[in-house]
PDB file of C-alpha atoms and ligand atoms in Angstrom:
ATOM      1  CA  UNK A 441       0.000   0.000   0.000  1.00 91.00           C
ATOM      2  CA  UNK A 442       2.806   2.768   1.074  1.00 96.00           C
ATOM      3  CA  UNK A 443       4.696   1.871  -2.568  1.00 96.00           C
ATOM      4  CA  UNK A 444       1.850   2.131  -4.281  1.00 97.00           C
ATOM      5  CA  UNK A 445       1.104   5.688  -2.598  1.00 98.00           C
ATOM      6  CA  UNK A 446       5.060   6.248  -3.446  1.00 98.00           C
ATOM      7  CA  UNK A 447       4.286   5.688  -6.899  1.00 98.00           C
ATOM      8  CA  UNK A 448       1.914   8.218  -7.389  1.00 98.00           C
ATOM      9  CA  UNK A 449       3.546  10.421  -5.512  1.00 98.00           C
ATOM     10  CA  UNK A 450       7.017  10.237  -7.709  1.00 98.00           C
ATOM     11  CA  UNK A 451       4.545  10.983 -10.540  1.00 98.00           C
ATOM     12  CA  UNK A 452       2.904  13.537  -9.663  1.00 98.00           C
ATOM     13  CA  UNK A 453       6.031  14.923  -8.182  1.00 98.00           C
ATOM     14  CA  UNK A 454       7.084  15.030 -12.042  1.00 97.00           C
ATOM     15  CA  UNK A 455       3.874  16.196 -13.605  1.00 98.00           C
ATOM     16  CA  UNK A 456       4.248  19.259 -11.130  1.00 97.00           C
ATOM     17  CA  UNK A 457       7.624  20.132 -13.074  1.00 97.00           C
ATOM     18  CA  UNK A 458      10.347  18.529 -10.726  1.00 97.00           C
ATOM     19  CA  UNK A 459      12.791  15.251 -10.910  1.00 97.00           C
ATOM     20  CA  UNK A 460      11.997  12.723  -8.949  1.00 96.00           C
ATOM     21  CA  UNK A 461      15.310  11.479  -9.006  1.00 96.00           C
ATOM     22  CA  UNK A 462      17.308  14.621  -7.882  1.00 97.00           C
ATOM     23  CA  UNK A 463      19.048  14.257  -4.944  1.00 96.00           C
ATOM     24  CA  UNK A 464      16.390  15.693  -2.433  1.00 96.00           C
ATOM     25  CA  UNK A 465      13.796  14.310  -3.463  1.00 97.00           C
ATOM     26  CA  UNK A 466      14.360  10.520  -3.720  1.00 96.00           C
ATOM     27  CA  UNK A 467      13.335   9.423  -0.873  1.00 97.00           C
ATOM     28  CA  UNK A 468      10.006  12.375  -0.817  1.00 98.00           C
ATOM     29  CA  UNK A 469       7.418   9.835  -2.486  1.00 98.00           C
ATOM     30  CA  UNK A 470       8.368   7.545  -0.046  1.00 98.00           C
ATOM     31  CA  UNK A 471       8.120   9.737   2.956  1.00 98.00           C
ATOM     32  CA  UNK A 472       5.241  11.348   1.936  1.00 98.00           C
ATOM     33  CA  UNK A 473       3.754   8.226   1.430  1.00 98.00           C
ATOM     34  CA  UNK A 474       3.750   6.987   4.724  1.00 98.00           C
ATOM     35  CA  UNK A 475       3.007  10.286   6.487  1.00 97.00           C
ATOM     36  CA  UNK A 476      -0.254  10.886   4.425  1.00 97.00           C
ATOM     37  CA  UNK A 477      -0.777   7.270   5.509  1.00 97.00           C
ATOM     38  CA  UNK A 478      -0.171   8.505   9.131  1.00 97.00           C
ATOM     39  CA  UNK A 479      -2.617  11.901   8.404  1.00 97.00           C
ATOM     40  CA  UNK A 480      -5.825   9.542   7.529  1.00 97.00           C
ATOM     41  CA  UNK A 481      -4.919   6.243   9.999  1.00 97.00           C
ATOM     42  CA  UNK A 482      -8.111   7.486  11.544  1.00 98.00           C
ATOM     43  CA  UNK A 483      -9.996   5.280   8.958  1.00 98.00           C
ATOM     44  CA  UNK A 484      -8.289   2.380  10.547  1.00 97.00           C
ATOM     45  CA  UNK A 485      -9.365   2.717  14.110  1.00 97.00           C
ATOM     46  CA  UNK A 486     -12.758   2.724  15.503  1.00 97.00           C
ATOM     47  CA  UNK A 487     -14.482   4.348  18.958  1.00 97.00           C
ATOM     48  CA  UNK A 488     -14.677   0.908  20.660  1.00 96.00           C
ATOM     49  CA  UNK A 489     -10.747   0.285  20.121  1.00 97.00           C
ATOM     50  CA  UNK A 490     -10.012   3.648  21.018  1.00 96.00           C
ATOM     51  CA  UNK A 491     -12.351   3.714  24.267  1.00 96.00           C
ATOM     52  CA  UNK A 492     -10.858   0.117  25.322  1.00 94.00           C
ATOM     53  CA  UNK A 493     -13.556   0.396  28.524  1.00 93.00           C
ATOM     54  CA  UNK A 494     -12.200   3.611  29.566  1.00 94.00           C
ATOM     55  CA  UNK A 495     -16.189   4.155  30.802  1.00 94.00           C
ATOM     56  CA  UNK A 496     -16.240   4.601  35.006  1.00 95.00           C
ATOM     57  CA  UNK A 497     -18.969   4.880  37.205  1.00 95.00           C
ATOM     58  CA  UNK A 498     -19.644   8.480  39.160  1.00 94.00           C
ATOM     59  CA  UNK A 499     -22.180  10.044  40.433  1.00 93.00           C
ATOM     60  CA  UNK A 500     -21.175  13.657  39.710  1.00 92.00           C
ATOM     61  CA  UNK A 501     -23.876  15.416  37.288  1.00 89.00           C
ATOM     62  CA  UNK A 502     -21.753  18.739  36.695  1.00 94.00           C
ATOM     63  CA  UNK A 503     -20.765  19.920  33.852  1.00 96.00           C
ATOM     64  CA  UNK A 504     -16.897  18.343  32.662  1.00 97.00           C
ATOM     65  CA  UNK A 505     -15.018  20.328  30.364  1.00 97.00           C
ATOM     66  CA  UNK A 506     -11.770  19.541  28.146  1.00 98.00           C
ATOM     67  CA  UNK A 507     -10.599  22.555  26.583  1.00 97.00           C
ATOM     68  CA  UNK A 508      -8.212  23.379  24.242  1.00 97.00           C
ATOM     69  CA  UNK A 509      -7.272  19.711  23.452  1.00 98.00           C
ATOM     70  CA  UNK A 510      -5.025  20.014  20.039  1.00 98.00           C
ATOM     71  CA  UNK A 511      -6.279  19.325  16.285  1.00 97.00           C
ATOM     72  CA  UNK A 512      -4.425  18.015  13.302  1.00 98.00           C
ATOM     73  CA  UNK A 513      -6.826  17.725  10.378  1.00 98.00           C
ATOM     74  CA  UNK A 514      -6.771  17.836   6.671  1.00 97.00           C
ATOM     75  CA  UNK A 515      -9.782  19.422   4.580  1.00 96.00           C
ATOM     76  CA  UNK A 516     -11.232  16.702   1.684  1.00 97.00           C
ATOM     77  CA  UNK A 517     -11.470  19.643  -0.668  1.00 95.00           C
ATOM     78  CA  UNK A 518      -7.954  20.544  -1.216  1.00 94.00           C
ATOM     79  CA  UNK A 519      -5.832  17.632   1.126  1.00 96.00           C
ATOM     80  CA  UNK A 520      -4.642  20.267   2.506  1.00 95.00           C
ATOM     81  CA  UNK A 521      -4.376  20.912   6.704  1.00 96.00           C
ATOM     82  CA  UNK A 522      -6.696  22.707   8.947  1.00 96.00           C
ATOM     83  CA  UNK A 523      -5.021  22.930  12.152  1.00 97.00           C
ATOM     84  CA  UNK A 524      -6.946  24.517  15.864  1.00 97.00           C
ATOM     85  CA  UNK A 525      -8.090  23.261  19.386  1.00 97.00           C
ATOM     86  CA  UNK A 526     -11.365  21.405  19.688  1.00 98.00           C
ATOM     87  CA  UNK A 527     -13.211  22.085  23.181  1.00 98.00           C
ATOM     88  CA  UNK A 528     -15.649  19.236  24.794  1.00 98.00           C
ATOM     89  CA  UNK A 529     -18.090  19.223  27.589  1.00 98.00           C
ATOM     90  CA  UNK A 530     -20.314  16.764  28.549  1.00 98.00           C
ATOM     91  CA  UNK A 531     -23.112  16.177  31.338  1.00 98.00           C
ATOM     92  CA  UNK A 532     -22.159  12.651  33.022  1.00 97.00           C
ATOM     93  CA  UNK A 533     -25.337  10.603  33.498  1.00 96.00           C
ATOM     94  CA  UNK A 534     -23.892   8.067  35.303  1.00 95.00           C
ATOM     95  CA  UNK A 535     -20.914   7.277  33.563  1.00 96.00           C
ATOM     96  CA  UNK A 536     -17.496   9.448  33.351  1.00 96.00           C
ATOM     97  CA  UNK A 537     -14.800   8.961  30.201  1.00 97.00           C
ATOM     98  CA  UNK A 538     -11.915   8.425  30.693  1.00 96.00           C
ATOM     99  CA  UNK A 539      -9.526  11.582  30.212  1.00 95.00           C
ATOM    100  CA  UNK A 540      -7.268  10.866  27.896  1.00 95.00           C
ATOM    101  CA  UNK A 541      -9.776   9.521  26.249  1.00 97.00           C
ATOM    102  CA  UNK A 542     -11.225  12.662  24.444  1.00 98.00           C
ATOM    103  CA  UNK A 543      -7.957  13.390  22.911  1.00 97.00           C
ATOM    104  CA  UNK A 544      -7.909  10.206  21.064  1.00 98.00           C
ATOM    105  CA  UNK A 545     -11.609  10.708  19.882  1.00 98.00           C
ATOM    106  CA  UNK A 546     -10.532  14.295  18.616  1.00 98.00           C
ATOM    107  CA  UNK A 547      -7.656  12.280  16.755  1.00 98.00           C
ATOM    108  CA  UNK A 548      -9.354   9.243  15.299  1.00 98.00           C
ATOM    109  CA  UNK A 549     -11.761  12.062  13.507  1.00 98.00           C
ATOM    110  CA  UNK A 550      -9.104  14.769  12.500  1.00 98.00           C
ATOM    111  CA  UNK A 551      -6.930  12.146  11.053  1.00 98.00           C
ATOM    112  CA  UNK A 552      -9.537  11.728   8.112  1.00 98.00           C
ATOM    113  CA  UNK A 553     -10.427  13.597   5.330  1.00 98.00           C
ATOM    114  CA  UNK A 554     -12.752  16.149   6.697  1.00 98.00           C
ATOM    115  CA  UNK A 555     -14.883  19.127   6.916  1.00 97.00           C
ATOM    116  CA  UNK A 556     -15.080  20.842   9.792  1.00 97.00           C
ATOM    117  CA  UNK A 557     -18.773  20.745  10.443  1.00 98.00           C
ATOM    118  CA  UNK A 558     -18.777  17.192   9.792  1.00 98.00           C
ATOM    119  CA  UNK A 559     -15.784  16.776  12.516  1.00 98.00           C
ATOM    120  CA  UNK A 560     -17.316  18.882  14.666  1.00 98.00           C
ATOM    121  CA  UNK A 561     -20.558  16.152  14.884  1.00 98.00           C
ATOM    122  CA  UNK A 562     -18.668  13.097  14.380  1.00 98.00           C
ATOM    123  CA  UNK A 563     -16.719  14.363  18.112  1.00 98.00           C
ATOM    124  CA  UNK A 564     -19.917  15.475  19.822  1.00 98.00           C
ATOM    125  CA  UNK A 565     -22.343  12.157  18.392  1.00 98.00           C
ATOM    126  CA  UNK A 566     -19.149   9.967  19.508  1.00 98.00           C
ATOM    127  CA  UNK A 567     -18.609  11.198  23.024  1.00 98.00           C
ATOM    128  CA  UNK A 568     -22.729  11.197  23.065  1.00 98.00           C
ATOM    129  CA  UNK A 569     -22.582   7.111  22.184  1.00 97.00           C
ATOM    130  CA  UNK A 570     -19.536   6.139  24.728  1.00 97.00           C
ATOM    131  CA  UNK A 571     -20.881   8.561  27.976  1.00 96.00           C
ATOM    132  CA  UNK A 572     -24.415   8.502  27.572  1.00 96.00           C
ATOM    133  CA  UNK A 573     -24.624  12.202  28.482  1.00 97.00           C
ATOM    134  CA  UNK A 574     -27.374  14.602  29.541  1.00 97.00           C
ATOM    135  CA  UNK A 575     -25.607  16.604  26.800  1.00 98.00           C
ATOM    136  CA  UNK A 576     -22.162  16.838  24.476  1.00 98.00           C
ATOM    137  CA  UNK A 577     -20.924  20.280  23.539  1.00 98.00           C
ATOM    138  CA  UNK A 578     -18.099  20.530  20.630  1.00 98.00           C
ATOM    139  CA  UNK A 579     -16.576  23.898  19.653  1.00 98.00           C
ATOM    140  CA  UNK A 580     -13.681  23.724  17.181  1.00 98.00           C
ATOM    141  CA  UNK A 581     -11.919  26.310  16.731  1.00 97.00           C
ATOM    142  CA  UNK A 582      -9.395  26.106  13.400  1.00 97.00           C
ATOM    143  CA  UNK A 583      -7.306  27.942  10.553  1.00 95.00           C
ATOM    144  CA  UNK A 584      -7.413  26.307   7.270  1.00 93.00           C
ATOM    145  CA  UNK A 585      -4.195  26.307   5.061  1.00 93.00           C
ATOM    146  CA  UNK A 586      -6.222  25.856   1.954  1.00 90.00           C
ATOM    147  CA  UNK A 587      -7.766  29.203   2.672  1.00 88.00           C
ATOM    148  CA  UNK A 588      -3.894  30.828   4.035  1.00 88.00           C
ATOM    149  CA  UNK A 589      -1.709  29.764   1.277  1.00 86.00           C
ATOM    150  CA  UNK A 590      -3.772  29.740  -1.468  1.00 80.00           C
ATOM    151  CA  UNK A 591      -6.814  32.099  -3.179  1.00 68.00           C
ATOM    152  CA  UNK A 592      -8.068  34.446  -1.181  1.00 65.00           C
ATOM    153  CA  UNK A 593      -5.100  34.832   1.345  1.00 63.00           C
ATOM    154  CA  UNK A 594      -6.800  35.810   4.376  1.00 67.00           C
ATOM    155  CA  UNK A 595      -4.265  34.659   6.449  1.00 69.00           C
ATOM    156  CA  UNK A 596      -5.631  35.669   9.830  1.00 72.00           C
ATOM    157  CA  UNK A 597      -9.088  34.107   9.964  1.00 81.00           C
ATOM    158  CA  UNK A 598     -10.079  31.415  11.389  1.00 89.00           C
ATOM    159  CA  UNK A 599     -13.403  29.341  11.831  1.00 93.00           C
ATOM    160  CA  UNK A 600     -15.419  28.078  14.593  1.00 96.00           C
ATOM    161  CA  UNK A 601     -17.848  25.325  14.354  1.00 97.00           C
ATOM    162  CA  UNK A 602     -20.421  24.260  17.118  1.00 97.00           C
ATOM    163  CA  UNK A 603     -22.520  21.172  17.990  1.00 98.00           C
ATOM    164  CA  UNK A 604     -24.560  20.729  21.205  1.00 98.00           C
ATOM    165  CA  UNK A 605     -26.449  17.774  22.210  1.00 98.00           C
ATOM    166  CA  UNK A 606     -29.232  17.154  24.456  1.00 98.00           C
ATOM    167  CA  UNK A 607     -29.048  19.432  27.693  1.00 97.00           C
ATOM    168  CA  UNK A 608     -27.015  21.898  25.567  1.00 98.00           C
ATOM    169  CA  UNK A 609     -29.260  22.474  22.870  1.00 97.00           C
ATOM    170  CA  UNK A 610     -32.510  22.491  24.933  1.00 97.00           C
ATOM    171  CA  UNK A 611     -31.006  24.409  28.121  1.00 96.00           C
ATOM    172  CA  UNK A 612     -30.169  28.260  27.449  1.00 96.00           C
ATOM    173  CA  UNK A 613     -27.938  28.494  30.630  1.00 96.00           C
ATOM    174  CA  UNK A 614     -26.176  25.414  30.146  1.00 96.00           C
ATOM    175  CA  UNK A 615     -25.251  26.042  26.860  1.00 96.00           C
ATOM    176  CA  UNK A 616     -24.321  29.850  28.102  1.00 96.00           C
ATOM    177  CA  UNK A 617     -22.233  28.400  31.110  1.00 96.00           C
ATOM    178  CA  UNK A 618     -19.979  26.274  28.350  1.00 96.00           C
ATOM    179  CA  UNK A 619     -19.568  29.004  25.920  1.00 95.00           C
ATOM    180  CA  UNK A 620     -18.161  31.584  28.629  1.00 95.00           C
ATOM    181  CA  UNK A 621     -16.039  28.887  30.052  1.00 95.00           C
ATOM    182  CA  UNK A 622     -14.348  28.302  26.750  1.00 94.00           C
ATOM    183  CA  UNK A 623     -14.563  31.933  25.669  1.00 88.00           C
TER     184      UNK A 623
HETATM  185 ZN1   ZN B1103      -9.857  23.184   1.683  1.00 84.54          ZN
END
């Protein structure tokens, strides 16, 4: 699978007006091979894996927040990366998640080709399944390098994409308690 990546990387290395063979470059298709392979192993993983029973008993009901928890993706429009911080709350009915745990969710997702919307649910839905929360909030927070390098060039903005589940949606000051905390 990686040579065959290689392959088509070497040739599209050439069709874009370099040699493949130069010095630098020899070992590139290679390379970038394995670390596109890297960028999208979230395709090879799945929530139950990645969870592994991480799922404890509590009795607390208030609100648990991670915030700022880092995010590596790549947009499916132009391969190229978006890059931000992802923020997730949840109200535990019962069960608490495991910490490190919401890290790993953020990175099975963002190492996909992706939309941000689309990651934005796929986080919230999956924390939703493994917790059964009152409510999931997502905000992600990212800069996209296919809008910064290319086109339009606006180099400073950035977007922000929301989902909130159950309590969050329905609840006005729940919802308004997570955004100022992650404001
Ligand atoms: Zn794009």
């Amino acid at each position: 699978m990686t040579d065959d990546i290689a392959h088509h990387y070497r040739q599209i290395i050439g069709q874009l007006g370099e040699d493949p063979d130069r010095e630098g470059l020899r070992d590139t298709p290679q390379r970038a091979a394995k670390a596109m392979q890297f960028l999208n192993a979230g395709y090879h993983q799945s929530l139950e894996g990645i969870v592994n029973g991480a799922v404890f008993e509590s009795q607390t009901d208030e609100m648990v927040l991670v915030k700022d928890i880092e995010l590596y993706s790549m947009c499916e429009h132009h391969l190229l990366p978006f890059i931000g911080k992802c923020h997730v709350a949840y109200l535990p009915n019962g069960k608490v998640l495991g910490l490190s745990k919401f890290a790993r969710i953020v990175d099975m997702y963002a190492r996909r080709m992706q939309i941000q919307e689309n990651l934005t649910r796929q986080i919230a839905e999956a924390v939703q399944q493994v917790t059964s929360a009152r409510g999931v909030a997502v905000v992600v927070e990212a800069r996209h390098l296919c809008m910064m390098m290319r086109g339009v060039e606006k180099q400073n903005s950035s977007m922000t994409s929301s989902v909130m589940l159950g309590d969050f949606r329905e609840n006005q000051a729940t919802r308004q308690e997570f955004l100022t905390l992650v404001s």
